[in-house]
mmCIF file of C-alpha atoms in Angstrom:
data_model
loop_
_atom_site.group_PDB
_atom_site.id
_atom_site.type_symbol
_atom_site.label_atom_id
_atom_site.label_comp_id
_atom_site.label_asym_id
_atom_site.label_seq_id
_atom_site.Cartn_x
_atom_site.Cartn_y
_atom_site.Cartn_z
ATOM 1 C CA MET A 1 91.718 38.989 -10.804
ATOM 2 C CA SER A 2 94.609 41.169 -11.981
ATOM 3 C CA VAL A 3 95.589 38.649 -14.643
ATOM 4 C CA SER A 4 92.069 38.586 -15.946
ATOM 5 C CA VAL A 5 91.918 42.371 -16.154
ATOM 6 C CA ARG A 6 95.238 42.491 -17.975
ATOM 7 C CA GLU A 7 94.064 39.968 -20.530
ATOM 8 C CA LEU A 8 90.867 41.877 -20.991
ATOM 9 C CA TYR A 9 92.851 45.062 -21.525
ATOM 10 C CA ASP A 10 95.098 43.402 -24.129
ATOM 11 C CA ASP A 11 92.099 41.912 -25.821
ATOM 12 C CA GLU A 12 90.454 45.329 -25.840
ATOM 13 C CA GLU A 13 93.484 46.940 -27.477
ATOM 14 C CA ALA A 14 93.476 44.254 -30.162
ATOM 15 C CA ARG A 15 89.823 44.849 -30.827
ATOM 16 C CA GLU A 16 90.466 48.617 -30.970
ATOM 17 C CA SER A 17 93.224 48.155 -33.566
ATOM 18 C CA ASP A 18 90.912 45.942 -35.662
ATOM 19 C CA ARG A 19 88.178 48.508 -35.235
ATOM 20 C CA ASP A 20 90.512 51.351 -36.313
ATOM 21 C CA SER A 21 91.432 49.547 -39.510
ATOM 22 C CA ALA A 22 87.781 48.818 -40.244
ATOM 23 C CA ILE A 23 86.851 52.421 -39.523
ATOM 24 C CA GLU A 24 89.578 53.723 -41.860
ATOM 25 C CA SER A 25 88.402 51.466 -44.665
ATOM 26 C CA ALA A 26 84.784 52.485 -44.020
ATOM 27 C CA ALA A 27 85.731 56.187 -43.958
ATOM 28 C CA GLY A 28 87.589 55.908 -47.275
ATOM 29 C CA SER A 29 84.668 54.186 -48.971
ATOM 30 C CA ASP A 30 82.281 56.723 -47.414
ATOM 31 C CA LEU A 31 84.227 59.647 -48.882
ATOM 32 C CA SER A 32 84.356 58.012 -52.316
ATOM 33 C CA ASP A 33 80.696 57.042 -52.352
ATOM 34 C CA GLY A 34 78.509 58.810 -49.788
ATOM 35 C CA GLY A 35 75.379 56.926 -50.847
ATOM 36 C CA ARG A 36 76.715 53.571 -49.540
ATOM 37 C CA GLY A 37 77.718 54.691 -46.028
ATOM 38 C CA GLY A 38 74.884 52.852 -44.340
ATOM 39 C CA ASP A 39 75.814 49.513 -46.000
ATOM 40 C CA LYS A 40 79.471 49.845 -44.967
ATOM 41 C CA GLU A 41 78.421 50.631 -41.420
ATOM 42 C CA GLU A 42 76.238 47.494 -41.284
ATOM 43 C CA GLY A 43 79.143 45.440 -42.588
ATOM 44 C CA LEU A 44 81.367 46.885 -39.907
ATOM 45 C CA GLN A 45 78.885 45.868 -37.229
ATOM 46 C CA MET A 46 78.758 42.296 -38.567
ATOM 47 C CA SER A 47 82.591 42.039 -38.619
ATOM 48 C CA LEU A 48 82.816 43.001 -34.975
ATOM 49 C CA PRO A 49 80.290 40.738 -33.177
ATOM 50 C CA ARG A 50 81.930 41.020 -29.791
ATOM 51 C CA GLN A 51 81.920 44.824 -29.615
ATOM 52 C CA LYS A 52 79.218 46.622 -27.800
ATOM 53 C CA SER A 53 76.513 48.244 -29.831
ATOM 54 C CA GLY A 54 77.803 51.652 -28.726
ATOM 55 C CA GLU A 55 81.087 50.967 -30.598
ATOM 56 C CA LEU A 56 79.592 49.823 -33.956
ATOM 57 C CA SER A 57 78.693 53.077 -35.823
ATOM 58 C CA LEU A 58 80.933 55.873 -37.179
ATOM 59 C CA ASN A 59 79.893 59.393 -36.316
ATOM 60 C CA PRO A 60 81.154 61.828 -39.035
ATOM 61 C CA SER A 61 81.119 64.817 -36.687
ATOM 62 C CA VAL A 62 83.961 65.896 -34.488
ATOM 63 C CA THR A 63 81.820 65.521 -31.356
ATOM 64 C CA SER A 64 83.103 62.033 -30.354
ATOM 65 C CA ASP A 65 84.918 62.513 -27.065
ATOM 66 C CA LEU A 66 87.429 60.397 -25.282
ATOM 67 C CA SER A 67 85.477 60.371 -22.046
ATOM 68 C CA THR A 68 83.234 57.558 -23.306
ATOM 69 C CA HIS A 69 86.272 55.460 -24.156
ATOM 70 C CA SER A 70 87.855 56.059 -20.732
ATOM 71 C CA LEU A 71 84.599 55.193 -18.992
ATOM 72 C CA ASN A 72 84.415 51.902 -20.903
ATOM 73 C CA GLU A 73 87.997 51.077 -19.879
ATOM 74 C CA GLU A 74 87.167 51.801 -16.238
ATOM 75 C CA GLN A 75 84.173 49.502 -16.521
ATOM 76 C CA PHE A 76 86.405 46.735 -17.893
ATOM 77 C CA GLU A 77 88.920 47.235 -15.115
ATOM 78 C CA ASP A 78 86.283 47.304 -12.401
ATOM 79 C CA TYR A 79 84.083 44.472 -13.506
ATOM 80 C CA GLY A 80 86.139 42.367 -15.822
ATOM 81 C CA GLU A 81 83.026 40.725 -17.230
ATOM 82 C CA GLY A 82 82.948 42.735 -20.500
ATOM 83 C CA GLU A 83 84.684 40.115 -22.610
ATOM 84 C CA ASP A 84 81.813 37.685 -22.733
ATOM 85 C CA ALA A 85 78.770 39.811 -22.047
ATOM 86 C CA ASP A 86 77.224 41.948 -24.872
ATOM 87 C CA TYR A 87 76.254 45.531 -24.114
ATOM 88 C CA SER A 88 72.790 46.620 -25.150
ATOM 89 C CA PRO A 89 71.493 50.198 -24.731
ATOM 90 C CA VAL A 90 68.559 50.526 -22.462
ATOM 91 C CA SER A 91 67.281 53.894 -23.788
ATOM 92 C CA PRO A 92 67.395 55.997 -27.010
ATOM 93 C CA GLU A 93 69.818 58.403 -25.345
ATOM 94 C CA ASP A 94 72.225 55.553 -24.556
ATOM 95 C CA GLU A 95 71.917 54.400 -28.155
ATOM 96 C CA THR A 96 72.685 57.907 -29.390
ATOM 97 C CA HIS A 97 75.733 58.087 -27.162
ATOM 98 C CA ALA A 98 76.762 54.652 -28.300
ATOM 99 C CA ASN A 99 76.475 55.664 -31.958
ATOM 100 C CA GLY A 100 78.533 58.772 -31.205
ATOM 101 C CA PHE A 101 81.356 56.640 -29.802
ATOM 102 C CA SER A 102 84.351 56.630 -32.173
ATOM 103 C CA ASP A 103 88.068 56.978 -32.142
ATOM 104 C CA LEU A 104 89.837 60.378 -32.569
ATOM 105 C CA GLY A 105 92.207 59.475 -35.391
ATOM 106 C CA PRO A 106 89.747 58.762 -38.226
ATOM 107 C CA ASN A 107 87.645 61.785 -37.217
ATOM 108 C CA LYS A 108 90.670 63.995 -37.680
ATOM 109 C CA LYS A 109 91.193 62.529 -41.146
ATOM 110 C CA ILE A 110 87.512 62.989 -42.023
ATOM 111 C CA SER A 111 87.563 66.528 -40.647
ATOM 112 C CA SER A 112 90.667 67.428 -42.663
ATOM 113 C CA THR A 113 89.046 65.997 -45.801
ATOM 114 C CA ALA A 114 85.834 67.919 -45.117
ATOM 115 C CA PHE A 115 87.799 71.103 -44.441
ATOM 116 C CA GLY A 116 89.720 70.557 -47.682
ATOM 117 C CA ARG A 117 86.441 70.127 -49.526
ATOM 118 C CA VAL A 118 85.053 73.259 -47.885
ATOM 119 C CA HIS A 119 88.224 75.150 -48.777
ATOM 120 C CA GLU A 120 87.950 73.922 -52.356
ATOM 121 C CA LEU A 121 84.311 75.010 -52.504
ATOM 122 C CA GLU A 122 85.282 78.402 -51.098
ATOM 123 C CA GLU A 123 87.956 78.733 -53.780
ATOM 124 C CA GLN A 124 85.423 77.794 -56.446
ATOM 125 C CA LEU A 125 82.983 80.322 -54.994
ATOM 126 C CA LYS A 126 85.657 83.015 -55.068
ATOM 127 C CA GLU A 127 86.532 82.131 -58.663
ATOM 128 C CA GLN A 128 82.866 82.248 -59.656
ATOM 129 C CA GLU A 129 82.478 85.607 -57.908
ATOM 130 C CA ALA A 130 85.567 86.905 -59.714
ATOM 131 C CA ARG A 131 84.209 85.641 -63.058
ATOM 132 C CA ALA A 132 80.815 87.196 -62.263
ATOM 133 C CA ASP A 133 82.541 90.510 -61.483
ATOM 134 C CA GLN A 134 84.464 90.307 -64.754
ATOM 135 C CA VAL A 135 81.300 89.519 -66.701
ATOM 136 C CA MET A 136 79.480 92.355 -64.977
ATOM 137 C CA ASP A 137 82.344 94.770 -65.733
ATOM 138 C CA SER A 138 82.427 93.691 -69.371
ATOM 139 C CA GLU A 139 78.647 94.070 -69.652
ATOM 140 C CA LEU A 140 78.851 97.493 -68.033
ATOM 141 C CA ARG A 141 81.576 98.532 -70.468
ATOM 142 C CA ARG A 142 79.585 97.198 -73.398
ATOM 143 C CA HIS A 143 76.423 99.016 -72.315
ATOM 144 C CA ARG A 144 78.430 102.166 -71.630
ATOM 145 C CA ASP A 145 79.987 102.016 -75.097
ATOM 146 C CA ALA A 146 76.568 101.421 -76.671
ATOM 147 C CA LEU A 147 75.146 104.360 -74.730
ATOM 148 C CA ASN A 148 78.009 106.603 -75.838
ATOM 149 C CA LYS A 149 77.502 105.501 -79.435
ATOM 150 C CA LEU A 150 73.787 106.261 -79.229
ATOM 151 C CA GLU A 151 74.594 109.651 -77.720
ATOM 152 C CA ARG A 152 77.011 110.417 -80.552
ATOM 153 C CA ASP A 153 74.483 109.314 -83.169
ATOM 154 C CA LYS A 154 71.820 111.448 -81.516
ATOM 155 C CA ASN A 155 74.090 114.494 -81.478
ATOM 156 C CA THR A 156 74.996 113.927 -85.132
ATOM 157 C CA GLN A 157 71.338 113.667 -86.146
ATOM 158 C CA ILE A 158 70.475 116.781 -84.133
ATOM 159 C CA GLU A 159 73.279 118.695 -85.846
ATOM 160 C CA MET A 160 72.134 117.518 -89.286
ATOM 161 C CA LEU A 161 68.543 118.518 -88.522
ATOM 162 C CA ASN A 162 69.678 121.938 -87.273
ATOM 163 C CA ASN A 163 71.649 122.488 -90.482
ATOM 164 C CA ARG A 164 68.629 121.439 -92.534
ATOM 165 C CA VAL A 165 66.396 123.828 -90.578
ATOM 166 C CA GLN A 166 68.830 126.683 -91.182
ATOM 167 C CA GLN A 167 68.965 125.849 -94.885
ATOM 168 C CA LEU A 168 65.155 125.817 -95.089
ATOM 169 C CA GLU A 169 64.997 129.144 -93.259
ATOM 170 C CA VAL A 170 67.420 130.670 -95.773
ATOM 171 C CA GLU A 171 65.389 129.285 -98.679
ATOM 172 C CA ASN A 172 62.190 130.575 -97.084
ATOM 173 C CA THR A 173 63.742 134.038 -96.734
ATOM 174 C CA GLU A 174 64.793 133.982 -100.390
ATOM 175 C CA MET A 175 61.299 132.900 -101.407
ATOM 176 C CA LEU A 176 59.749 135.741 -99.410
ATOM 177 C CA VAL A 177 62.094 138.250 -101.060
ATOM 178 C CA SER A 178 61.267 136.848 -104.500
ATOM 179 C CA MET A 179 57.558 136.930 -103.690
ATOM 180 C CA ASN A 180 57.715 140.582 -102.626
ATOM 181 C CA ARG A 181 59.673 141.439 -105.759
ATOM 182 C CA LEU A 182 57.102 139.630 -107.901
ATOM 183 C CA LYS A 183 54.290 141.488 -106.159
ATOM 184 C CA THR A 184 56.000 144.802 -106.903
ATOM 185 C CA GLN A 185 56.570 143.861 -110.529
ATOM 186 C CA THR A 186 52.975 142.699 -110.841
ATOM 187 C CA GLU A 187 51.702 146.031 -109.559
ATOM 188 C CA LYS A 188 53.975 147.857 -111.981
ATOM 189 C CA LEU A 189 52.762 145.672 -114.822
ATOM 190 C CA ASP A 190 49.161 146.415 -113.924
ATOM 191 C CA GLU A 191 49.934 150.116 -114.057
ATOM 192 C CA VAL A 192 51.708 149.662 -117.386
ATOM 193 C CA CYS A 193 48.712 147.739 -118.732
ATOM 194 C CA VAL A 194 46.396 150.572 -117.704
ATOM 195 C CA CYS A 195 48.655 153.105 -119.372
ATOM 196 C CA VAL A 196 48.822 151.000 -122.521
ATOM 197 C CA CYS A 197 45.027 150.744 -122.674
ATOM 198 C CA VAL A 198 44.688 154.504 -122.247
ATOM 199 C CA CYS A 199 47.315 155.127 -124.922
ATOM 200 C CA VAL A 200 45.544 152.791 -127.335
ATOM 201 C CA ARG A 201 42.285 154.652 -126.854
ATOM 202 C CA ILE A 202 44.081 157.971 -127.270
ATOM 203 C CA LEU A 203 45.630 156.765 -130.521
ATOM 204 C CA ASN A 204 42.211 155.755 -131.802
ATOM 205 C CA LEU A 205 40.870 159.197 -130.972
ATOM 206 C CA ILE A 206 43.884 160.816 -132.613
ATOM 207 C CA GLU A 207 43.236 158.815 -135.754
ATOM 208 C CA GLU A 208 39.611 159.919 -135.813
ATOM 209 C CA LEU A 209 40.621 163.549 -135.276
ATOM 210 C CA ARG A 210 43.184 163.267 -138.061
ATOM 211 C CA ARG A 211 40.532 162.005 -140.444
ATOM 212 C CA GLU A 212 38.234 164.859 -139.420
ATOM 213 C CA LEU A 213 41.067 167.336 -139.929
ATOM 214 C CA GLU A 214 41.746 166.020 -143.412
ATOM 215 C CA HIS A 215 38.071 166.321 -144.196
ATOM 216 C CA SER A 216 38.083 169.941 -142.961
ATOM 217 C CA GLN A 217 41.143 170.695 -145.038
ATOM 218 C CA LEU A 218 39.379 169.310 -148.087
ATOM 219 C CA TYR A 219 36.423 171.577 -147.396
ATOM 220 C CA LYS A 220 38.794 174.513 -147.008
ATOM 221 C CA LEU A 221 40.453 173.770 -150.318
ATOM 222 C CA GLU A 222 37.059 173.465 -151.952
ATOM 223 C CA ALA A 223 36.054 176.850 -150.483
ATOM 224 C CA GLU A 224 39.222 178.466 -151.778
ATOM 225 C CA ARG A 225 38.578 176.997 -155.196
ATOM 226 C CA LEU A 226 35.044 178.364 -155.158
ATOM 227 C CA GLY A 227 36.414 181.763 -154.098
ATOM 228 C CA ARG A 228 38.771 181.812 -157.022
ATOM 229 C CA ILE A 229 35.900 180.876 -159.317
ATOM 230 C CA ARG A 230 33.818 183.697 -157.832
ATOM 231 C CA ARG A 231 36.580 186.211 -158.341
ATOM 232 C CA SER A 232 37.028 185.081 -161.915
ATOM 233 C CA SER A 233 33.295 185.347 -162.546
ATOM 234 C CA ILE A 234 33.278 188.899 -161.178
ATOM 235 C CA SER A 235 36.066 189.852 -163.515
ATOM 236 C CA PHE A 236 34.039 188.637 -166.449
ATOM 237 C CA GLY A 237 30.947 190.551 -165.253
ATOM 238 C CA SER A 238 28.567 187.681 -164.983
ATOM 239 C CA ASP A 239 26.479 188.972 -162.106
ATOM 240 C CA ASN A 240 23.910 186.195 -162.142
ATOM 241 C CA VAL A 241 26.479 183.523 -161.955
ATOM 242 C CA THR A 242 28.282 185.475 -159.254
ATOM 243 C CA ARG A 243 25.228 185.758 -157.088
ATOM 244 C CA THR A 244 24.451 182.128 -157.552
ATOM 245 C CA ARG A 245 27.993 181.236 -156.699
ATOM 246 C CA GLU A 246 27.972 183.515 -153.674
ATOM 247 C CA ASN A 247 24.865 181.835 -152.408
ATOM 248 C CA GLU A 248 26.515 178.474 -152.826
ATOM 249 C CA LEU A 249 29.606 179.709 -151.055
ATOM 250 C CA GLU A 250 27.569 181.146 -148.226
ATOM 251 C CA GLN A 251 25.809 177.841 -147.843
ATOM 252 C CA GLU A 252 29.162 176.074 -147.937
ATOM 253 C CA VAL A 253 30.534 178.413 -145.268
ATOM 254 C CA LYS A 254 27.504 177.770 -143.091
ATOM 255 C CA ARG A 255 27.950 174.087 -143.592
ATOM 256 C CA LEU A 256 31.636 174.330 -142.729
ATOM 257 C CA LYS A 257 30.812 176.302 -139.610
ATOM 258 C CA GLN A 258 28.285 173.689 -138.621
ATOM 259 C CA GLU A 259 30.845 170.988 -139.338
ATOM 260 C CA ASN A 260 33.450 172.827 -137.307
ATOM 261 C CA GLN A 261 30.987 173.186 -134.464
ATOM 262 C CA ARG A 262 30.180 169.537 -134.661
ATOM 263 C CA LEU A 263 33.879 168.644 -134.598
ATOM 264 C CA ARG A 264 34.398 170.889 -131.597
ATOM 265 C CA GLU A 265 31.522 169.190 -129.810
ATOM 266 C CA GLN A 266 32.948 165.798 -130.725
ATOM 267 C CA ASN A 267 36.328 166.890 -129.401
ATOM 268 C CA GLU A 268 34.728 167.890 -126.125
ATOM 269 C CA ASP A 269 32.882 164.596 -126.008
ATOM 270 C CA LEU A 270 36.111 162.764 -126.658
ATOM 271 C CA ASN A 271 37.833 164.653 -123.869
ATOM 272 C CA GLY A 272 34.989 163.695 -121.544
ATOM 273 C CA GLN A 273 35.279 160.095 -122.657
ATOM 274 C CA ILE A 274 39.023 160.163 -122.043
ATOM 275 C CA LEU A 275 38.414 161.524 -118.557
ATOM 276 C CA SER A 276 35.766 158.920 -117.817
ATOM 277 C CA MET A 277 37.998 156.172 -119.161
ATOM 278 C CA SER A 278 40.825 157.394 -116.960
ATOM 279 C CA LEU A 279 38.531 157.196 -113.947
ATOM 280 C CA HIS A 280 37.378 153.752 -115.011
ATOM 281 C CA GLU A 281 40.952 152.564 -115.430
ATOM 282 C CA ALA A 282 41.788 153.964 -112.007
ATOM 283 C CA LYS A 283 38.936 151.932 -110.553
ATOM 284 C CA ASN A 284 40.225 148.884 -112.388
ATOM 285 C CA LEU A 285 43.675 149.557 -110.986
ATOM 286 C CA ILE A 286 42.206 149.592 -107.496
ATOM 287 C CA SER A 287 40.380 146.354 -108.207
ATOM 288 C CA THR A 288 43.618 144.780 -109.402
ATOM 289 C CA GLN A 289 44.889 144.941 -105.834
ATOM 290 C CA THR A 290 42.453 142.143 -105.019
ATOM 291 C CA LYS A 291 43.824 140.241 -107.984
ATOM 292 C CA ALA A 292 47.316 140.935 -106.706
ATOM 293 C CA GLN A 293 46.311 139.497 -103.350
ATOM 294 C CA SER A 294 45.005 136.352 -105.031
ATOM 295 C CA LEU A 295 48.198 136.265 -107.053
ATOM 296 C CA ALA A 296 50.171 136.568 -103.822
ATOM 297 C CA ALA A 297 48.253 133.608 -102.414
ATOM 298 C CA GLU A 298 49.093 131.613 -105.538
ATOM 299 C CA ILE A 299 52.739 132.629 -105.165
ATOM 300 C CA GLU A 300 52.780 131.422 -101.585
ATOM 301 C CA ASN A 301 51.413 128.024 -102.651
ATOM 302 C CA ALA A 302 53.719 127.720 -105.674
ATOM 303 C CA SER A 303 57.067 125.955 -105.645
ATOM 304 C CA ARG A 304 60.441 127.550 -106.246
ATOM 305 C CA ASP A 305 60.711 126.326 -109.855
ATOM 306 C CA GLN A 306 57.210 127.572 -110.656
ATOM 307 C CA LEU A 307 58.019 130.989 -109.192
ATOM 308 C CA MET A 308 61.230 131.259 -111.202
ATOM 309 C CA GLU A 309 59.400 130.263 -114.387
ATOM 310 C CA ALA A 310 56.602 132.785 -113.700
ATOM 311 C CA LEU A 311 59.197 135.471 -113.006
ATOM 312 C CA LYS A 312 60.940 134.763 -116.309
ATOM 313 C CA GLU A 313 57.635 134.907 -118.215
ATOM 314 C CA GLN A 314 56.738 138.165 -116.489
ATOM 315 C CA GLU A 315 60.071 139.684 -117.433
ATOM 316 C CA ASP A 316 59.478 138.708 -121.074
ATOM 317 C CA ILE A 317 56.036 140.326 -120.927
ATOM 318 C CA ASN A 318 57.590 143.468 -119.451
ATOM 319 C CA VAL A 319 60.067 143.669 -122.323
ATOM 320 C CA CYS A 320 57.254 143.284 -124.870
ATOM 321 C CA LEU A 321 55.151 145.951 -123.147
ATOM 322 C CA ARG A 322 58.068 148.376 -123.056
ATOM 323 C CA GLN A 323 58.673 147.862 -126.765
ATOM 324 C CA TYR A 324 54.977 148.377 -127.456
ATOM 325 C CA MET A 325 54.902 151.560 -125.357
ATOM 326 C CA ASP A 326 57.951 152.892 -127.206
ATOM 327 C CA LYS A 327 56.236 152.266 -130.536
ATOM 328 C CA ILE A 328 53.073 154.067 -129.334
ATOM 329 C CA ILE A 329 55.037 157.072 -128.109
ATOM 330 C CA LEU A 330 56.977 157.274 -131.399
ATOM 331 C CA SER A 331 53.721 157.085 -133.335
ATOM 332 C CA ILE A 332 52.255 159.913 -131.242
ATOM 333 C CA LEU A 333 55.373 162.002 -131.777
ATOM 334 C CA ASP A 334 55.163 161.427 -135.528
ATOM 335 C CA HIS A 335 51.471 162.268 -135.927
ATOM 336 C CA ASN A 336 50.513 164.692 -133.146
ATOM 337 C CA PRO A 337 53.220 165.450 -130.554
ATOM 338 C CA SER A 338 51.027 168.079 -128.893
ATOM 339 C CA ILE A 339 49.137 165.275 -127.146
ATOM 340 C CA LEU A 340 52.190 164.536 -125.039
ATOM 341 C CA GLU A 341 52.575 168.160 -124.006
ATOM 342 C CA ILE A 342 51.759 168.969 -120.394
ATOM 343 C CA LYS A 343 49.671 172.119 -120.014
ATOM 344 C CA TYR A 344 49.486 173.997 -116.709
#
């Protein structure tokens, strides 16, 4: 009985060594090609026909324990019939335990390979995380630089717009000053125009009065001539001629008196007309304020070049009006300076 058990034990060790070599070859092929693990396991079962079905499959987990192996050895020692009889599981649990039966050595090698693979994957994960952090940092820097550039561009545009606004405000102030100056000059020109119109009418009246004065002087000279004729006729003693001449002279004197009266009345009428014209021109001057307002509206709507051109034209007109006024005043001084005298 002891010899039989010893032979069974030796035979079992031989089978275990064969099984270890088969398991190592199956584990190597399984690691190289995981999709063909089932085929290699079936081949392993066919190469070991005398092993029990619980010893035919390789469990890749580390959960194979040595207790199953020791229990099988005790069964061989106790019964000694395990060499010829095949073991078949009687339940699914026994089959699961049988499939989980494996040796410790190959599992250690598989576990070390799996741990190496896991470690390699962890290293790859860390590298990918580091690369992701670098990419994120570079993107953050790029976006931060773009944001700073946009901020600088915005500040530059704001500064340019502020400078443009200040320039427009200065130009607007200059335009307002020019507009006020043009309004003042326009009012002065209106007054000058009124004065020129009045002076022209006064000159016309002066010319009429001068003609009337010349006519009166002619009548006076004619009267003096008739007086000399009358005195000469008296010296010669022609009484009839003298009386006739006296009657003529009396009629001439009456006519001259009537003419003088008429001239005086005309002078009064002319003074009244001058006064009425002055009032009319004053009313026109008041009405020109409305024109000045419309002119101010046109000035507001005009451009800078148009305003400068209008100002230049107005200055030329002012020069012409001053020259014309000087000529009128000189003409008055030459013909009748008493018109310019101020009487209180």
